[in-house]
Tab-separated table of C-alpha atoms and ligand atoms in Angstrom:
chain	number	residue	atom	x	y	z
A	8	MET	CA	-20.183	-18.245	-32.184
A	9	THR	CA	-17.633	-19.477	-29.631
A	10	ASP	CA	-14.455	-17.584	-28.837
A	11	THR	CA	-11.867	-20.231	-29.616
A	12	ALA	CA	-9.217	-18.437	-31.629
A	13	ALA	CA	-7.006	-17.626	-28.671
A	14	GLY	CA	-8.401	-20.393	-26.422
A	15	PRO	CA	-10.330	-19.721	-23.245
A	16	VAL	CA	-9.492	-16.583	-21.297
A	17	ASP	CA	-8.407	-16.995	-17.673
A	18	LEU	CA	-11.444	-15.343	-16.120
A	19	VAL	CA	-14.925	-14.449	-17.297
A	20	VAL	CA	-16.649	-12.081	-14.906
A	21	LEU	CA	-20.424	-11.845	-15.104
A	22	GLY	CA	-21.397	-8.453	-13.715
A	23	GLY	CA	-19.319	-5.279	-13.537
A	24	GLY	CA	-20.302	-3.902	-10.127
A	25	SER	CA	-17.943	-3.317	-7.201
A	26	GLY	CA	-17.055	-7.009	-6.752
A	27	GLY	CA	-16.921	-7.918	-10.422
A	28	TYR	CA	-14.801	-5.023	-11.614
A	29	ALA	CA	-12.459	-5.297	-8.601
A	30	ALA	CA	-11.828	-8.954	-9.511
A	31	ALA	CA	-11.247	-7.989	-13.135
A	32	LEU	CA	-8.824	-5.184	-12.253
A	33	ARG	CA	-6.778	-7.298	-9.850
A	34	ALA	CA	-6.751	-10.354	-12.133
A	35	ALA	CA	-5.551	-8.255	-15.074
A	36	GLU	CA	-2.910	-6.649	-12.881
A	37	LEU	CA	-1.681	-10.157	-12.086
A	38	GLY	CA	-1.345	-10.927	-15.784
A	39	LEU	CA	-4.554	-12.901	-16.334
A	40	ARG	CA	-6.675	-12.513	-19.468
A	41	VAL	CA	-10.064	-11.199	-18.372
A	42	VAL	CA	-13.421	-10.633	-20.042
A	43	LEU	CA	-15.958	-8.584	-18.104
A	44	VAL	CA	-19.606	-8.964	-19.131
A	45	GLU	CA	-21.925	-6.093	-18.198
A	46	LYS	CA	-25.469	-5.406	-19.387
A	47	ASP	CA	-25.590	-1.808	-18.243
A	48	LYS	CA	-22.642	0.269	-17.050
A	49	ILE	CA	-19.585	-0.918	-15.141
A	50	GLY	CA	-19.645	0.427	-11.611
A	51	GLY	CA	-22.943	-1.283	-10.832
A	52	THR	CA	-25.357	-0.400	-8.063
A	53	CYS	CA	-22.770	1.333	-5.887
A	54	LEU	CA	-21.668	3.861	-8.487
A	55	HIS	CA	-24.923	4.383	-10.373
A	56	ARG	CA	-27.824	3.690	-7.979
A	57	GLY	CA	-26.377	3.264	-4.515
A	58	CYS	CA	-23.450	4.448	-2.434
A	59	ILE	CA	-22.244	7.322	-4.594
A	60	PRO	CA	-25.517	9.044	-5.620
A	61	THR	CA	-27.015	8.686	-2.126
A	62	LYS	CA	-23.913	10.125	-0.483
A	63	ALA	CA	-24.021	13.051	-2.917
A	64	LEU	CA	-27.642	13.684	-1.875
A	65	LEU	CA	-26.643	13.372	1.773
A	66	HIS	CA	-23.936	15.953	1.247
A	67	ALA	CA	-26.410	18.342	-0.414
A	68	ALA	CA	-28.668	17.743	2.601
A	69	GLU	CA	-25.783	18.639	4.899
A	70	VAL	CA	-25.382	21.932	3.035
A	71	VAL	CA	-29.076	22.660	3.694
A	72	ASP	CA	-28.647	21.795	7.381
A	73	THR	CA	-25.595	24.036	7.626
A	74	VAL	CA	-27.477	26.985	6.116
A	75	ASN	CA	-30.469	26.391	8.394
A	76	ASP	CA	-28.164	26.134	11.401
A	77	SER	CA	-25.979	29.095	10.410
A	78	GLU	CA	-27.277	31.548	13.014
A	79	HIS	CA	-25.709	29.365	15.685
A	80	PHE	CA	-22.328	30.249	14.216
A	81	GLY	CA	-23.122	33.943	13.972
A	82	ILE	CA	-23.583	33.768	10.229
A	83	ARG	CA	-26.679	35.345	8.711
A	84	ALA	CA	-27.881	33.119	5.866
A	85	THR	CA	-31.297	31.965	4.806
A	86	LEU	CA	-32.225	29.077	2.609
A	87	ASP	CA	-33.616	30.399	-0.633
A	88	GLY	CA	-34.823	27.056	-1.906
A	89	ILE	CA	-33.624	23.733	-3.230
A	90	ASP	CA	-33.262	23.255	-6.965
A	91	MET	CA	-33.573	19.487	-7.299
A	92	THR	CA	-32.588	19.612	-10.969
A	93	LYS	CA	-29.278	21.161	-9.986
A	94	VAL	CA	-28.881	18.809	-7.040
A	95	GLY	CA	-29.375	16.004	-9.566
A	96	ALA	CA	-26.801	17.549	-11.896
A	97	TYR	CA	-24.254	17.757	-9.072
A	98	ARG	CA	-24.967	14.131	-8.127
A	99	ASP	CA	-24.653	13.008	-11.759
A	100	SER	CA	-21.419	14.919	-12.275
A	101	VAL	CA	-19.846	13.018	-9.385
A	102	ILE	CA	-20.983	9.728	-10.922
A	103	ALA	CA	-19.789	10.757	-14.387
A	104	GLY	CA	-16.315	11.657	-13.129
A	105	LEU	CA	-15.903	8.379	-11.276
A	106	TYR	CA	-17.321	6.394	-14.209
A	107	LYS	CA	-14.849	7.990	-16.588
A	108	GLY	CA	-11.991	7.133	-14.251
A	109	LEU	CA	-13.184	3.558	-13.874
A	110	THR	CA	-13.625	2.915	-17.599
A	111	GLY	CA	-10.152	4.379	-18.193
A	112	LEU	CA	-8.681	2.071	-15.579
A	113	VAL	CA	-10.367	-1.012	-17.009
A	114	LYS	CA	-9.161	-0.141	-20.491
A	115	ALA	CA	-5.637	0.555	-19.313
A	116	ARG	CA	-5.471	-2.895	-17.713
A	117	GLY	CA	-6.411	-4.529	-21.031
A	118	ILE	CA	-9.708	-5.967	-19.791
A	119	GLU	CA	-12.204	-6.709	-22.554
A	120	ILE	CA	-15.685	-5.475	-21.741
A	121	VAL	CA	-18.516	-7.324	-23.438
A	122	GLN	CA	-21.639	-5.228	-23.376
A	123	GLY	CA	-24.841	-7.242	-23.071
A	124	HIS	CA	-26.977	-9.575	-21.015
A	125	GLY	CA	-24.799	-12.524	-20.021
A	126	ARG	CA	-25.981	-16.015	-19.100
A	127	LEU	CA	-24.084	-18.932	-17.633
A	128	VAL	CA	-24.171	-21.795	-20.162
A	129	SER	CA	-21.611	-24.241	-18.746
A	130	PRO	CA	-19.201	-24.478	-15.795
A	131	THR	CA	-16.698	-22.541	-17.912
A	132	ALA	CA	-18.726	-20.349	-20.251
A	133	VAL	CA	-20.939	-17.296	-20.388
A	134	ALA	CA	-23.081	-16.480	-23.417
A	135	VAL	CA	-23.930	-12.962	-24.510
A	136	GLY	CA	-26.391	-13.140	-27.364
A	137	GLU	CA	-24.805	-15.402	-29.968
A	138	ARG	CA	-21.334	-15.121	-28.520
A	139	VAL	CA	-20.041	-17.749	-26.090
A	140	ILE	CA	-17.073	-16.702	-23.989
A	141	GLU	CA	-15.044	-19.613	-22.612
A	142	GLY	CA	-12.946	-19.127	-19.512
A	143	ARG	CA	-10.737	-21.216	-17.258
A	144	HIS	CA	-12.838	-19.777	-14.456
A	145	VAL	CA	-16.145	-17.931	-14.184
A	146	LEU	CA	-17.001	-15.384	-11.519
A	147	LEU	CA	-20.675	-14.677	-10.834
A	148	ALA	CA	-21.041	-11.086	-9.673
A	149	THR	CA	-24.558	-10.095	-10.673
A	150	GLY	CA	-25.323	-8.343	-7.384
A	151	SER	CA	-28.705	-7.484	-5.946
A	152	ALA	CA	-31.800	-5.485	-6.768
A	153	THR	CA	-34.480	-3.668	-4.838
A	154	ARG	CA	-37.277	-5.856	-3.559
A	155	THR	CA	-40.642	-5.482	-1.904
A	156	LEU	CA	-42.874	-7.412	0.485
A	157	PRO	CA	-45.359	-10.041	-0.695
A	158	GLY	CA	-48.603	-8.272	-1.529
A	159	LEU	CA	-47.044	-4.818	-1.555
A	160	ASP	CA	-47.108	-3.695	-5.170
A	161	LEU	CA	-44.727	-1.054	-6.386
A	162	ASP	CA	-46.129	1.484	-8.819
A	163	HIS	CA	-42.796	3.364	-8.886
A	164	ARG	CA	-44.691	6.646	-8.459
A	165	THR	CA	-46.286	6.643	-5.037
A	166	VAL	CA	-44.957	3.291	-3.809
A	167	ILE	CA	-41.296	3.410	-4.697
A	168	THR	CA	-37.894	1.771	-4.285
A	169	SER	CA	-34.549	3.411	-3.604
A	170	ASP	CA	-33.895	3.404	-7.379
A	171	ASP	CA	-37.054	5.471	-7.872
A	172	ALA	CA	-36.203	7.710	-4.919
A	173	LEU	CA	-32.861	8.553	-6.520
A	174	ALA	CA	-34.538	9.413	-9.804
A	175	LEU	CA	-37.132	11.653	-8.105
A	176	GLU	CA	-36.843	15.202	-9.387
A	177	ARG	CA	-38.712	16.764	-6.505
A	178	VAL	CA	-38.671	16.705	-2.739
A	179	PRO	CA	-41.765	14.921	-1.454
A	180	ARG	CA	-43.915	16.965	0.912
A	181	SER	CA	-44.220	13.910	3.076
A	182	ALA	CA	-43.025	10.325	2.988
A	183	VAL	CA	-43.413	7.054	4.827
A	184	VAL	CA	-40.209	5.034	4.859
A	185	LEU	CA	-40.796	1.314	5.375
A	186	GLY	CA	-37.704	-0.308	6.905
A	187	ALA	CA	-35.046	1.351	9.064
A	188	GLY	CA	-31.875	-0.251	7.721
A	189	ALA	CA	-29.217	1.850	6.006
A	190	ILE	CA	-31.383	2.688	2.985
A	191	GLY	CA	-34.418	3.742	5.019
A	192	CYS	CA	-32.433	5.847	7.473
A	193	GLU	CA	-30.349	7.541	4.778
A	194	PHE	CA	-33.367	8.565	2.671
A	195	ALA	CA	-35.321	9.640	5.760
A	196	SER	CA	-32.363	11.819	6.690
A	197	VAL	CA	-32.050	13.415	3.233
A	198	TRP	CA	-35.755	14.106	2.810
A	199	ARG	CA	-36.081	15.562	6.307
A	200	SER	CA	-33.170	17.933	5.639
A	201	PHE	CA	-34.869	18.933	2.384
A	202	GLY	CA	-38.017	19.813	4.344
A	203	ALA	CA	-40.262	16.736	4.060
A	204	GLU	CA	-42.427	15.326	6.839
A	205	VAL	CA	-41.025	11.831	7.300
A	206	THR	CA	-42.316	8.807	9.207
A	207	ILE	CA	-40.184	5.680	9.510
A	208	VAL	CA	-42.002	2.377	10.033
A	209	GLU	CA	-39.778	-0.450	11.313
A	210	ALA	CA	-40.942	-3.935	12.307
A	211	LEU	CA	-38.193	-4.377	14.902
A	212	ASP	CA	-37.845	-2.290	18.048
A	213	HIS	CA	-35.041	-0.046	16.814
A	214	LEU	CA	-33.649	1.969	13.936
A	215	VAL	CA	-30.627	0.263	12.292
A	216	PRO	CA	-31.510	-2.879	14.284
A	217	ALA	CA	-28.323	-4.730	13.338
A	218	GLU	CA	-26.259	-2.106	15.197
A	219	ASP	CA	-25.411	-1.923	18.886
A	220	GLU	CA	-28.572	-1.029	20.801
A	221	ALA	CA	-26.920	2.078	22.275
A	222	SER	CA	-26.158	3.371	18.757
A	223	SER	CA	-29.729	2.742	17.652
A	224	LYS	CA	-31.043	4.671	20.656
A	225	LEU	CA	-28.752	7.631	19.973
A	226	LEU	CA	-29.894	7.722	16.336
A	227	GLU	CA	-33.533	7.509	17.448
A	228	ARG	CA	-33.027	10.463	19.804
A	229	ALA	CA	-31.310	12.494	17.065
A	230	PHE	CA	-33.957	11.664	14.441
A	231	ARG	CA	-36.810	12.524	16.816
A	232	LYS	CA	-35.102	15.841	17.586
A	233	ARG	CA	-34.934	16.499	13.857
A	234	GLY	CA	-38.683	15.958	13.647
A	235	ILE	CA	-38.653	12.525	12.013
A	236	ALA	CA	-41.589	10.457	13.311
A	237	LEU	CA	-40.691	6.915	14.327
A	238	ARG	CA	-43.051	3.936	14.406
A	239	LEU	CA	-40.844	1.210	15.870
A	240	GLY	CA	-41.982	-2.366	16.451
A	241	ALA	CA	-44.745	-1.586	13.978
A	242	ARG	CA	-45.799	-4.009	11.295
A	243	PHE	CA	-46.974	-2.870	7.918
A	244	ALA	CA	-50.457	-4.102	6.952
A	245	GLU	CA	-51.408	-2.446	3.644
A	246	VAL	CA	-51.167	0.638	1.503
A	247	LYS	CA	-53.866	2.380	-0.480
A	248	THR	CA	-52.760	4.679	-3.241
A	249	ALA	CA	-54.461	7.638	-4.857
A	250	ASP	CA	-53.100	10.409	-7.083
A	251	ASN	CA	-49.946	11.625	-5.374
A	252	ALA	CA	-50.961	10.158	-2.027
A	253	VAL	CA	-50.686	6.981	-0.011
A	254	THR	CA	-52.469	5.783	3.079
A	255	VAL	CA	-50.307	3.303	4.935
A	256	SER	CA	-52.058	1.052	7.453
A	257	LEU	CA	-50.205	-0.716	10.216
A	258	GLU	CA	-51.220	-3.949	11.918
A	259	ASP	CA	-52.167	-2.030	15.097
A	260	GLY	CA	-54.938	-0.347	13.084
A	261	THR	CA	-53.315	3.098	12.798
A	262	THR	CA	-52.836	4.817	9.452
A	263	ILE	CA	-50.340	7.326	8.077
A	264	GLU	CA	-51.054	9.621	5.120
A	265	ALA	CA	-48.200	10.783	2.931
A	266	GLU	CA	-47.260	11.702	-0.603
A	267	LEU	CA	-45.284	8.515	-1.106
A	268	LEU	CA	-44.100	5.284	0.455
A	269	LEU	CA	-40.468	4.220	0.127
A	270	VAL	CA	-40.053	0.464	0.464
A	271	ALA	CA	-36.627	-0.213	2.020
A	272	VAL	CA	-36.979	-3.716	3.407
A	273	GLY	CA	-33.769	-5.172	1.991
A	274	ARG	CA	-32.330	-6.081	-1.393
A	275	GLY	CA	-32.583	-9.470	-3.096
A	276	PRO	CA	-29.960	-11.361	-5.159
A	277	VAL	CA	-30.045	-11.161	-8.971
A	278	SER	CA	-29.875	-14.824	-10.006
A	279	ASP	CA	-33.101	-15.622	-11.858
A	280	GLY	CA	-32.965	-16.578	-15.523
A	281	LEU	CA	-29.178	-16.403	-15.690
A	282	GLY	CA	-28.560	-20.123	-16.195
A	283	PHE	CA	-27.214	-20.699	-12.677
A	284	ASP	CA	-29.803	-23.368	-11.887
A	285	GLU	CA	-29.430	-25.113	-15.238
A	286	VAL	CA	-25.651	-25.385	-14.908
A	287	GLY	CA	-26.115	-26.821	-11.406
A	288	VAL	CA	-24.936	-23.980	-9.180
A	289	THR	CA	-26.350	-24.434	-5.669
A	290	LEU	CA	-28.714	-21.638	-4.706
A	291	GLN	CA	-30.494	-20.832	-1.457
A	292	ARG	CA	-33.431	-18.465	-1.727
A	293	GLY	CA	-31.834	-16.999	-4.820
A	294	HIS	CA	-28.403	-16.525	-3.229
A	295	VAL	CA	-25.449	-18.446	-4.641
A	296	LEU	CA	-23.841	-20.507	-1.880
A	297	VAL	CA	-20.048	-20.297	-1.589
A	298	ASP	CA	-17.312	-21.609	0.701
A	299	ARG	CA	-14.779	-19.401	2.513
A	300	ASN	CA	-12.780	-19.215	-0.726
A	301	LEU	CA	-15.905	-17.894	-2.477
A	302	ARG	CA	-16.099	-21.046	-4.607
A	303	THR	CA	-19.515	-22.419	-5.479
A	304	ASN	CA	-20.242	-26.173	-5.539
A	305	ILE	CA	-18.767	-26.133	-9.071
A	306	PRO	CA	-14.966	-25.754	-8.758
A	307	THR	CA	-14.610	-23.527	-11.843
A	308	ILE	CA	-17.254	-21.067	-10.645
A	309	SER	CA	-16.934	-18.469	-7.876
A	310	ALA	CA	-19.471	-15.929	-6.676
A	311	LEU	CA	-19.208	-12.813	-4.572
A	312	GLY	CA	-20.852	-9.607	-3.399
A	313	ASP	CA	-24.581	-9.183	-2.867
A	314	LEU	CA	-25.211	-12.422	-4.751
A	315	ARG	CA	-23.940	-14.659	-1.925
A	316	PRO	CA	-25.635	-14.680	1.474
A	317	GLY	CA	-24.185	-12.178	3.964
A	318	LEU	CA	-23.136	-8.539	4.126
A	319	GLN	CA	-24.204	-6.449	1.134
A	320	LEU	CA	-21.560	-3.744	1.123
A	321	ALA	CA	-19.487	-2.342	-1.740
A	322	HIS	CA	-16.253	-2.452	0.243
A	323	VAL	CA	-16.838	-6.153	0.926
A	324	GLY	CA	-17.338	-6.642	-2.816
A	325	PHE	CA	-14.007	-4.912	-3.528
A	326	ALA	CA	-12.203	-7.121	-1.006
A	327	GLU	CA	-13.851	-10.276	-2.329
A	328	GLY	CA	-12.969	-9.366	-5.908
A	329	ILE	CA	-9.308	-8.941	-5.017
A	330	PHE	CA	-9.409	-12.227	-3.096
A	331	VAL	CA	-10.914	-14.234	-5.973
A	332	ALA	CA	-8.408	-12.807	-8.463
A	333	GLU	CA	-5.422	-13.555	-6.245
A	334	LEU	CA	-6.619	-17.085	-5.560
A	335	LEU	CA	-7.010	-17.693	-9.264
A	336	ALA	CA	-3.553	-16.288	-9.977
A	337	GLY	CA	-2.061	-18.849	-7.618
A	338	LEU	CA	-1.305	-16.463	-4.769
A	339	ASN	CA	-2.288	-17.500	-1.294
A	340	PRO	CA	-4.644	-14.741	-0.147
A	341	ILE	CA	-6.034	-14.713	3.372
A	342	PRO	CA	-9.802	-15.350	3.414
A	343	ILE	CA	-11.848	-12.324	4.407
A	344	ASP	CA	-12.672	-11.921	8.085
A	345	TYR	CA	-16.289	-10.824	7.913
A	346	ASP	CA	-16.367	-10.081	11.647
A	347	THR	CA	-14.112	-7.068	11.223
A	348	ILE	CA	-15.767	-5.319	8.287
A	349	PRO	CA	-16.632	-1.703	9.110
A	350	ARG	CA	-20.233	-0.592	8.595
A	351	VAL	CA	-21.473	2.974	8.158
A	352	THR	CA	-24.951	4.431	7.836
A	353	TYR	CA	-24.416	7.905	6.392
A	354	SER	CA	-27.446	9.612	7.910
A	355	HIS	CA	-27.286	12.840	9.903
A	356	PRO	CA	-25.925	11.854	12.377
A	357	GLU	CA	-23.876	8.947	11.063
A	358	VAL	CA	-23.693	5.521	12.673
A	359	ALA	CA	-20.438	3.594	12.274
A	360	SER	CA	-19.277	0.330	13.749
A	361	VAL	CA	-16.824	-2.507	13.505
A	362	GLY	CA	-16.745	-5.862	15.262
A	363	LEU	CA	-19.245	-7.205	17.758
A	364	THR	CA	-22.189	-5.439	19.358
A	365	THR	CA	-22.342	-5.442	23.157
A	366	ALA	CA	-24.907	-8.263	23.111
A	367	ALA	CA	-22.915	-10.371	20.625
A	368	ALA	CA	-19.640	-9.801	22.518
A	369	ARG	CA	-21.259	-10.915	25.768
A	370	GLU	CA	-22.646	-13.996	24.097
A	371	ARG	CA	-19.351	-14.935	22.450
A	372	HIS	CA	-16.873	-13.943	25.160
A	373	GLY	CA	-18.838	-14.018	28.408
A	374	GLU	CA	-17.194	-11.352	30.522
A	375	ILE	CA	-16.601	-8.096	28.695
A	376	SER	CA	-15.698	-4.504	29.539
A	377	THR	CA	-17.202	-1.454	27.877
A	378	ALA	CA	-16.600	2.293	27.965
A	379	THR	CA	-18.677	5.020	26.349
A	380	TYR	CA	-17.328	8.480	25.651
A	381	HIS	CA	-19.938	11.110	24.821
A	382	LEU	CA	-19.129	13.696	22.170
A	383	ALA	CA	-20.344	16.379	24.595
A	384	GLY	CA	-16.808	16.278	26.005
A	385	ASN	CA	-15.072	16.493	22.625
A	386	GLY	CA	-13.919	19.916	21.506
A	387	LYS	CA	-14.293	19.373	17.758
A	388	ALA	CA	-17.772	17.871	18.204
A	389	GLN	CA	-18.801	20.979	20.121
A	390	ILE	CA	-17.362	23.202	17.373
A	391	LEU	CA	-19.334	21.208	14.781
A	392	ARG	CA	-22.377	21.067	17.085
A	393	THR	CA	-22.764	17.323	16.747
A	394	ALA	CA	-23.986	14.991	19.469
A	395	GLY	CA	-23.181	11.301	19.759
A	396	ALA	CA	-20.852	8.862	21.431
A	397	VAL	CA	-18.113	6.295	20.974
A	398	THR	CA	-18.484	2.919	22.700
A	399	VAL	CA	-15.591	0.494	22.905
A	400	ILE	CA	-16.039	-3.145	23.912
A	401	SER	CA	-13.226	-5.453	24.949
A	402	VAL	CA	-13.005	-8.954	26.292
A	403	LYS	CA	-12.392	-8.579	30.046
A	404	ASP	CA	-8.623	-8.066	30.369
A	405	GLY	CA	-8.417	-8.838	26.658
A	406	PRO	CA	-8.498	-7.261	23.216
A	407	VAL	CA	-10.974	-4.793	21.753
A	408	VAL	CA	-13.706	-6.680	19.882
A	409	GLY	CA	-16.162	-3.932	18.972
A	410	VAL	CA	-16.325	-0.178	18.405
A	411	HIS	CA	-19.585	1.741	17.878
A	412	MET	CA	-19.924	5.401	17.038
A	413	VAL	CA	-22.717	7.895	16.447
A	414	GLY	CA	-22.164	11.493	15.323
A	415	ASP	CA	-21.530	13.562	12.218
A	416	ARG	CA	-18.459	12.404	10.260
A	417	VAL	CA	-17.826	9.312	12.412
A	418	GLY	CA	-17.764	7.252	9.214
A	419	GLU	CA	-14.334	8.765	8.635
A	420	LEU	CA	-13.178	7.532	12.058
A	421	ILE	CA	-14.134	3.889	11.773
A	422	ALA	CA	-11.006	2.903	9.822
A	423	GLU	CA	-8.861	3.455	12.920
A	424	ALA	CA	-11.274	1.365	14.948
A	425	GLN	CA	-10.955	-1.320	12.293
A	426	LEU	CA	-7.176	-1.434	12.741
A	427	ILE	CA	-7.689	-1.746	16.477
A	428	THR	CA	-10.089	-4.675	16.249
A	429	ASN	CA	-8.222	-6.387	13.393
A	430	TRP	CA	-4.932	-6.267	15.251
A	431	GLU	CA	-6.661	-7.393	18.440
A	432	ALA	CA	-5.167	-4.449	20.302
A	433	HIS	CA	-5.785	-4.174	24.033
A	434	PRO	CA	-7.367	-0.976	25.421
A	435	ALA	CA	-4.139	-0.030	27.238
A	436	GLU	CA	-2.161	-0.248	23.988
A	437	VAL	CA	-4.599	2.042	22.181
A	438	ALA	CA	-4.639	4.398	25.185
A	439	GLN	CA	-0.913	4.918	24.521
A	440	LEU	CA	-1.626	6.380	21.082
A	441	VAL	CA	-1.716	10.176	21.113
A	442	HIS	CA	-4.623	11.555	19.070
A	443	PRO	CA	-4.437	15.037	17.513
A	444	HIS	CA	-6.328	17.802	19.312
A	445	PRO	CA	-8.910	19.044	18.553
A	446	THR	CA	-10.320	16.263	16.357
A	447	LEU	CA	-13.256	13.911	16.544
A	448	SER	CA	-10.709	11.079	16.553
A	449	GLU	CA	-9.830	12.021	20.112
A	450	ALA	CA	-13.172	10.559	21.158
A	451	LEU	CA	-11.870	7.146	20.151
A	452	GLY	CA	-8.699	7.751	22.157
A	453	GLU	CA	-10.733	8.949	25.159
A	454	ALA	CA	-12.975	5.878	25.083
A	455	HIS	CA	-9.881	3.665	25.163
A	456	LEU	CA	-8.352	5.720	27.965
A	457	ALA	CA	-11.547	5.146	29.940
A	458	LEU	CA	-11.573	1.439	29.134
A	459	ALA	CA	-7.923	1.181	30.216
A	460	GLY	CA	-8.954	2.633	33.575
A	461	LYS	CA	-7.530	6.134	33.118
A	462	PRO	CA	-10.281	8.404	31.766
A	463	LEU	CA	-9.187	11.942	30.936
A	464	HIS	CA	-12.201	14.050	29.930
A	465	SER	CA	-14.806	11.641	31.274
A	466	HIS	CA	-15.856	10.031	34.529
A	467	ASN	CA	-14.998	6.448	35.348
B	30	LIG	P1	-31.787	-3.854	5.585
B	30	LIG	O1	-31.980	-5.316	5.556
B	30	LIG	O2	-30.535	-3.294	6.133
B	30	LIG	O3	-32.981	-3.161	6.380
B	30	LIG	C1	-34.331	-3.464	6.117
B	30	LIG	C2	-35.160	-3.131	7.339
B	30	LIG	O4	-36.521	-3.321	7.001
B	30	LIG	C3	-34.851	-4.034	8.531
B	30	LIG	O5	-34.574	-3.237	9.654
B	30	LIG	C4	-36.135	-4.835	8.685
B	30	LIG	O6	-36.414	-5.141	10.043
B	30	LIG	C5	-37.179	-3.894	8.108
B	30	LIG	N1	-38.401	-4.577	7.639
B	30	LIG	C6	-38.484	-5.712	6.918
B	30	LIG	N2	-39.777	-6.034	6.693
B	30	LIG	C7	-40.523	-5.068	7.281
B	30	LIG	C8	-41.924	-4.838	7.417
B	30	LIG	N3	-42.796	-5.667	6.879
B	30	LIG	N4	-42.339	-3.754	8.067
B	30	LIG	C9	-41.440	-2.894	8.609
B	30	LIG	N5	-40.119	-3.073	8.536
B	30	LIG	C10	-39.652	-4.145	7.881
B	30	LIG	O7	-32.013	-3.385	4.065
B	30	LIG	P2	-31.914	-1.985	3.322
B	30	LIG	O8	-31.804	-0.836	4.251
B	30	LIG	O9	-33.038	-2.021	2.351
B	30	LIG	O10	-30.533	-2.119	2.567
B	30	LIG	C11	-30.268	-3.206	1.663
B	30	LIG	C12	-28.815	-3.578	1.734
B	30	LIG	O11	-28.014	-2.549	1.218
B	30	LIG	C13	-28.364	-3.844	3.140
B	30	LIG	O12	-27.550	-4.986	3.178
B	30	LIG	C14	-27.568	-2.623	3.485
B	30	LIG	O13	-26.540	-2.886	4.423
B	30	LIG	C15	-27.010	-2.204	2.145
B	30	LIG	N6	-26.788	-0.761	2.142
B	30	LIG	C16	-25.717	-0.267	2.813
B	30	LIG	C17	-25.517	1.084	2.894
B	30	LIG	C18	-24.366	1.588	3.680
B	30	LIG	O14	-23.476	0.812	3.975
B	30	LIG	N7	-24.345	2.858	4.042
B	30	LIG	C19	-26.425	2.041	2.267
B	30	LIG	C20	-27.541	1.417	1.628
B	30	LIG	C21	-27.688	0.059	1.571
């Protein structure tokens, strides 16, 4: 059956995650007729298996840390236990509320949702079962899924993915976390707060290796202080599983025993068996290749989010969705500047950054200036008892090109840093801005004061 009665719609979106639903919402707002095809629930990985549930767990972990740390504030409180069923209920209630809001929004914008497994069948059509939905344009937004290493079999019980970790209804006694990107560090942080013995195994020399080296080192110090064991520059060799136990061997011959192994070595694109190849969409290792306008090699097909090579972040998906919709509606949107996307790892402490690392700035700009302001000098950080630092990098006598932060709640501060780097502000201009006292945001102001040559609560 082909939908022909009213002719093709303007946009068929395959996949209702962050990128797909953002495109649908914006396109509908601009008056386009949109069909959104989703096999599971709109909201995708971010809402159901990623950002939102993990941040809920991280917040529950913060509550545990606060109780355990309460004597430092003169409060007598003891942790009476963690009810993972109730933690799960809290997490699910957050998801349910957001899901309800999202479905309401999609409905209110007049977007048709087609529930089912969609497949690309032509440059302008997606099939769902017997139904073929024709569109003037098709947007591929099928996202990514957990993946593992060759030869490392998942049993989803003792060797698990982040999806399994979220569904776990207990706190593991002990865990090995393989991979120290955002997923590995966030789960290590949660489980440690909940009382588990955690070892992180990372092939590269640092935690969050894509971040500025100074940030990685601060996180390593904080994690070690929290009792998380780190095996950096260590390569995984094999795992042996038994009932409720794993023995993880590393290439240097050492072994680690634990209750489970979390595999967090990246996520892979979802593009197999969806007709992309057959219709002639160019793929590279499963990723759909796109130009700066997010168009594939076929002019009527765009792709975005985790499916294309590059950053796999929900907020990038939102921005790309808006961009694709506006382009299709005949507006003239500005292509996304991927160099100025903020990144946050929501561990305890958090790591947040925008722009270039020190090494990348040096490579791109040659002479650079940097200033680091330690949270030890920040009143609010001392009140909260959080350690960390803010590092600002500028081109020598030029604009700010990178900001890196470590500390609790710094994820909430990175948006200001993003304005600074996006507007190519110079350190002296930012130093003019008066930050409210006492807030963590002052640390950003202080780092710029230092970089502008007039440090207040720090040494030159
Ligand atoms: P990732 O690519 O960020 O990190 C994977 C880590 O595993 C890397 O550090 C890599 O060196 C390491 N690794 C790979 N093979 C290994 C081996 N054989 N032995 C030891 N270590 C090995 O991927 P991750 O953390 O799984 O996240 C997937 C995606 O989801 C990323 O793009 C990430 O940015 C995104 N994400 C973002 C979050 C956030 O923004 N807060 C939260 C969770 C995920």
